[in-house]
Amino acid sequence: MTSSTVDITRATVQKFLALRLAGDTEGLTALFADRVDWLLAENPAVPWIRPRSTAAECAAQFTELMEHTVPEDARASVDTFLVDGTDAVLTGHVSGTVRATGKAFEGPFALRLTVEDGRITRHHLYENSLSIAEACVS
């Protein structure tokens, strides 16, 4: 493992976070690889949580999340950011409010990303899906 691999991974993940914060779907689409190993436990009660595999589908998740939640209530904090070669793991806490129900959700998360050739090829998110599902039900 070279330091340049670690540097590229770290820089790509930092760009991902900046684009995500800015809501830049076009930038996110360019940052995701054409095919992505996407893992986010499917949850029929939550409209933005579903299987995805293309760059456009992955980038659209962020737009769909903002359509179904109250942007002013969205919070995310990163406690840990680890990089090992092409892999990065972020842990932290997320919270928000579902627009349709007005109910809040919150909990810890862990995100594993893999970067190859400067693009994200893996996006595995582990979060408190029960809290999110309960907030989506009237």
PDB file of C-alpha atoms in Angstrom:
ATOM      1  CA  MET A   1       0.000   0.000   0.000  1.00  0.00           C
ATOM      2  CA  THR A   2       1.428   3.330  -0.992  1.00  0.00           C
ATOM      3  CA  SER A   3       0.802   6.621   0.707  1.00  0.00           C
ATOM      4  CA  SER A   4      -0.543   7.915  -2.597  1.00  0.00           C
ATOM      5  CA  THR A   5      -3.303   5.268  -2.510  1.00  0.00           C
ATOM      6  CA  VAL A   6      -4.265   6.373   0.998  1.00  0.00           C
ATOM      7  CA  ASP A   7      -4.094  10.030  -0.069  1.00  0.00           C
ATOM      8  CA  ILE A   8      -6.334   9.398  -3.093  1.00  0.00           C
ATOM      9  CA  THR A   9      -8.850   7.473  -0.965  1.00  0.00           C
ATOM     10  CA  ARG A  10      -8.912  10.174   1.724  1.00  0.00           C
ATOM     11  CA  ALA A  11      -9.259  12.985  -0.834  1.00  0.00           C
ATOM     12  CA  THR A  12     -12.048  11.168  -2.698  1.00  0.00           C
ATOM     13  CA  VAL A  13     -14.015  10.545   0.509  1.00  0.00           C
ATOM     14  CA  GLN A  14     -13.559  14.180   1.551  1.00  0.00           C
ATOM     15  CA  LYS A  15     -14.843  15.239  -1.870  1.00  0.00           C
ATOM     16  CA  PHE A  16     -17.784  12.838  -1.461  1.00  0.00           C
ATOM     17  CA  LEU A  17     -18.663  14.451   1.886  1.00  0.00           C
ATOM     18  CA  ALA A  18     -18.378  17.975   0.448  1.00  0.00           C
ATOM     19  CA  LEU A  19     -20.546  17.108  -2.570  1.00  0.00           C
ATOM     20  CA  ARG A  20     -23.074  15.394  -0.314  1.00  0.00           C
ATOM     21  CA  LEU A  21     -23.232  18.420   1.979  1.00  0.00           C
ATOM     22  CA  ALA A  22     -23.689  20.700  -1.052  1.00  0.00           C
ATOM     23  CA  GLY A  23     -26.381  18.434  -2.532  1.00  0.00           C
ATOM     24  CA  ASP A  24     -24.399  18.289  -5.781  1.00  0.00           C
ATOM     25  CA  THR A  25     -26.026  15.308  -7.525  1.00  0.00           C
ATOM     26  CA  GLU A  26     -24.097  15.897 -10.753  1.00  0.00           C
ATOM     27  CA  GLY A  27     -20.794  15.924  -8.882  1.00  0.00           C
ATOM     28  CA  LEU A  28     -21.766  12.804  -6.932  1.00  0.00           C
ATOM     29  CA  THR A  29     -22.728  10.997 -10.134  1.00  0.00           C
ATOM     30  CA  ALA A  30     -19.281  11.740 -11.525  1.00  0.00           C
ATOM     31  CA  LEU A  31     -17.624  10.579  -8.298  1.00  0.00           C
ATOM     32  CA  PHE A  32     -19.371   7.206  -8.191  1.00  0.00           C
ATOM     33  CA  ALA A  33     -18.079   4.480 -10.510  1.00  0.00           C
ATOM     34  CA  ASP A  34     -20.325   3.353 -13.351  1.00  0.00           C
ATOM     35  CA  ARG A  35     -21.239   0.254 -11.291  1.00  0.00           C
ATOM     36  CA  VAL A  36     -21.304   0.443  -7.494  1.00  0.00           C
ATOM     37  CA  ASP A  37     -21.454  -2.268  -4.854  1.00  0.00           C
ATOM     38  CA  TRP A  38     -24.250  -0.564  -2.888  1.00  0.00           C
ATOM     39  CA  LEU A  39     -25.434  -1.980   0.402  1.00  0.00           C
ATOM     40  CA  LEU A  40     -28.143  -0.342   2.445  1.00  0.00           C
ATOM     41  CA  ALA A  41     -30.645  -2.748   3.967  1.00  0.00           C
ATOM     42  CA  GLU A  42     -33.802  -2.496   1.878  1.00  0.00           C
ATOM     43  CA  ASN A  43     -36.643  -1.063   3.890  1.00  0.00           C
ATOM     44  CA  PRO A  44     -40.100  -0.943   2.213  1.00  0.00           C
ATOM     45  CA  ALA A  45     -41.357   1.673   4.706  1.00  0.00           C
ATOM     46  CA  VAL A  46     -38.603   4.114   3.723  1.00  0.00           C
ATOM     47  CA  PRO A  47     -38.903   5.518   0.175  1.00  0.00           C
ATOM     48  CA  TRP A  48     -35.227   6.515  -0.223  1.00  0.00           C
ATOM     49  CA  ILE A  49     -33.804   3.198   0.997  1.00  0.00           C
ATOM     50  CA  ARG A  50     -33.730   0.714  -1.870  1.00  0.00           C
ATOM     51  CA  PRO A  51     -31.219  -1.237  -3.945  1.00  0.00           C
ATOM     52  CA  ARG A  52     -28.982   0.781  -6.258  1.00  0.00           C
ATOM     53  CA  SER A  53     -26.081  -0.067  -8.531  1.00  0.00           C
ATOM     54  CA  THR A  54     -25.361   2.714 -11.036  1.00  0.00           C
ATOM     55  CA  ALA A  55     -23.659   6.045 -10.419  1.00  0.00           C
ATOM     56  CA  ALA A  56     -26.873   7.964 -11.207  1.00  0.00           C
ATOM     57  CA  GLU A  57     -28.972   5.782  -8.874  1.00  0.00           C
ATOM     58  CA  CYS A  58     -26.451   6.174  -6.056  1.00  0.00           C
ATOM     59  CA  ALA A  59     -26.247   9.943  -6.455  1.00  0.00           C
ATOM     60  CA  ALA A  60     -30.064  10.188  -6.615  1.00  0.00           C
ATOM     61  CA  GLN A  61     -30.353   8.652  -3.131  1.00  0.00           C
ATOM     62  CA  PHE A  62     -29.222  11.922  -1.630  1.00  0.00           C
ATOM     63  CA  THR A  63     -31.815  13.940  -3.581  1.00  0.00           C
ATOM     64  CA  GLU A  64     -34.557  11.477  -2.599  1.00  0.00           C
ATOM     65  CA  LEU A  65     -33.517  11.695   1.047  1.00  0.00           C
ATOM     66  CA  MET A  66     -33.893  15.489   0.958  1.00  0.00           C
ATOM     67  CA  GLU A  67     -37.297  15.216  -0.746  1.00  0.00           C
ATOM     68  CA  HIS A  68     -38.617  12.980   2.048  1.00  0.00           C
ATOM     69  CA  THR A  69     -37.007  14.632   5.067  1.00  0.00           C
ATOM     70  CA  VAL A  70     -36.915  18.146   6.500  1.00  0.00           C
ATOM     71  CA  PRO A  71     -33.551  19.580   5.364  1.00  0.00           C
ATOM     72  CA  GLU A  72     -33.354  22.025   8.277  1.00  0.00           C
ATOM     73  CA  ASP A  73     -33.557  19.108  10.741  1.00  0.00           C
ATOM     74  CA  ALA A  74     -30.922  16.946   9.047  1.00  0.00           C
ATOM     75  CA  ARG A  75     -27.840  16.360  11.180  1.00  0.00           C
ATOM     76  CA  ALA A  76     -24.829  14.149  10.674  1.00  0.00           C
ATOM     77  CA  SER A  77     -21.583  14.057  12.544  1.00  0.00           C
ATOM     78  CA  VAL A  78     -18.504  12.010  11.806  1.00  0.00           C
ATOM     79  CA  ASP A  79     -16.641  10.726  14.853  1.00  0.00           C
ATOM     80  CA  THR A  80     -14.117   8.498  13.082  1.00  0.00           C
ATOM     81  CA  PHE A  81     -12.593   8.565   9.599  1.00  0.00           C
ATOM     82  CA  LEU A  82     -10.203   5.665   8.941  1.00  0.00           C
ATOM     83  CA  VAL A  83      -8.402   4.947   5.679  1.00  0.00           C
ATOM     84  CA  ASP A  84      -6.617   1.722   4.790  1.00  0.00           C
ATOM     85  CA  GLY A  85      -5.488   1.607   1.176  1.00  0.00           C
ATOM     86  CA  THR A  86      -8.555   1.860  -1.061  1.00  0.00           C
ATOM     87  CA  ASP A  87     -10.999   1.460   1.844  1.00  0.00           C
ATOM     88  CA  ALA A  88     -12.393   4.113   4.155  1.00  0.00           C
ATOM     89  CA  VAL A  89     -14.697   3.738   7.136  1.00  0.00           C
ATOM     90  CA  LEU A  90     -16.605   6.574   8.729  1.00  0.00           C
ATOM     91  CA  THR A  91     -18.626   6.268  11.911  1.00  0.00           C
ATOM     92  CA  GLY A  92     -20.865   8.833  13.482  1.00  0.00           C
ATOM     93  CA  HIS A  93     -24.398   9.839  14.272  1.00  0.00           C
ATOM     94  CA  VAL A  94     -27.300  10.875  12.038  1.00  0.00           C
ATOM     95  CA  SER A  95     -30.696  12.378  12.798  1.00  0.00           C
ATOM     96  CA  GLY A  96     -33.554  13.979  10.951  1.00  0.00           C
ATOM     97  CA  THR A  97     -37.300  14.366  10.542  1.00  0.00           C
ATOM     98  CA  VAL A  98     -39.523  12.647   7.973  1.00  0.00           C
ATOM     99  CA  ARG A  99     -41.480  15.299   6.079  1.00  0.00           C
ATOM    100  CA  ALA A 100     -44.711  13.255   5.624  1.00  0.00           C
ATOM    101  CA  THR A 101     -45.110  12.292   9.293  1.00  0.00           C
ATOM    102  CA  GLY A 102     -43.194  14.955  11.195  1.00  0.00           C
ATOM    103  CA  LYS A 103     -41.531  12.156  13.180  1.00  0.00           C
ATOM    104  CA  ALA A 104     -37.860  12.231  14.095  1.00  0.00           C
ATOM    105  CA  PHE A 105     -35.259   9.489  13.679  1.00  0.00           C
ATOM    106  CA  GLU A 106     -31.731   9.207  14.977  1.00  0.00           C
ATOM    107  CA  GLY A 107     -28.930   6.796  15.609  1.00  0.00           C
ATOM    108  CA  PRO A 108     -25.372   5.775  14.910  1.00  0.00           C
ATOM    109  CA  PHE A 109     -24.052   4.909  11.471  1.00  0.00           C
ATOM    110  CA  ALA A 110     -21.034   3.274   9.887  1.00  0.00           C
ATOM    111  CA  LEU A 111     -20.168   3.851   6.239  1.00  0.00           C
ATOM    112  CA  ARG A 112     -17.625   1.782   4.320  1.00  0.00           C
ATOM    113  CA  LEU A 113     -16.454   3.222   1.039  1.00  0.00           C
ATOM    114  CA  THR A 114     -13.974   1.793  -1.468  1.00  0.00           C
ATOM    115  CA  VAL A 115     -12.191   4.062  -3.927  1.00  0.00           C
ATOM    116  CA  GLU A 116     -10.646   2.774  -7.135  1.00  0.00           C
ATOM    117  CA  ASP A 117      -9.126   5.089  -9.743  1.00  0.00           C
ATOM    118  CA  GLY A 118     -10.504   8.080  -7.842  1.00  0.00           C
ATOM    119  CA  ARG A 119     -14.127   6.879  -7.964  1.00  0.00           C
ATOM    120  CA  ILE A 120     -16.314   5.230  -5.336  1.00  0.00           C
ATOM    121  CA  THR A 121     -16.910   1.563  -6.172  1.00  0.00           C
ATOM    122  CA  ARG A 122     -18.373   0.435  -2.833  1.00  0.00           C
ATOM    123  CA  HIS A 123     -20.896   2.198  -0.576  1.00  0.00           C
ATOM    124  CA  HIS A 124     -22.043   0.102   2.387  1.00  0.00           C
ATOM    125  CA  LEU A 125     -24.086   1.997   4.965  1.00  0.00           C
ATOM    126  CA  TYR A 126     -25.126   0.558   8.315  1.00  0.00           C
ATOM    127  CA  GLU A 127     -27.592   2.672  10.272  1.00  0.00           C
ATOM    128  CA  ASN A 128     -30.477   2.546  12.724  1.00  0.00           C
ATOM    129  CA  SER A 129     -33.016   1.424  10.131  1.00  0.00           C
ATOM    130  CA  LEU A 130     -35.665   0.661  12.769  1.00  0.00           C
ATOM    131  CA  SER A 131     -35.723   4.288  13.963  1.00  0.00           C
ATOM    132  CA  ILE A 132     -35.969   5.511  10.359  1.00  0.00           C
ATOM    133  CA  ALA A 133     -38.762   3.037   9.475  1.00  0.00           C
ATOM    134  CA  GLU A 134     -40.753   3.979  12.584  1.00  0.00           C
ATOM    135  CA  ALA A 135     -40.468   7.670  11.668  1.00  0.00           C
ATOM    136  CA  CYS A 136     -41.899   6.950   8.191  1.00  0.00           C
ATOM    137  CA  VAL A 137     -45.087   5.304   9.478  1.00  0.00           C
ATOM    138  CA  SER A 138     -48.036   7.507  10.367  1.00  0.00           C
TER     139      SER A 138
END
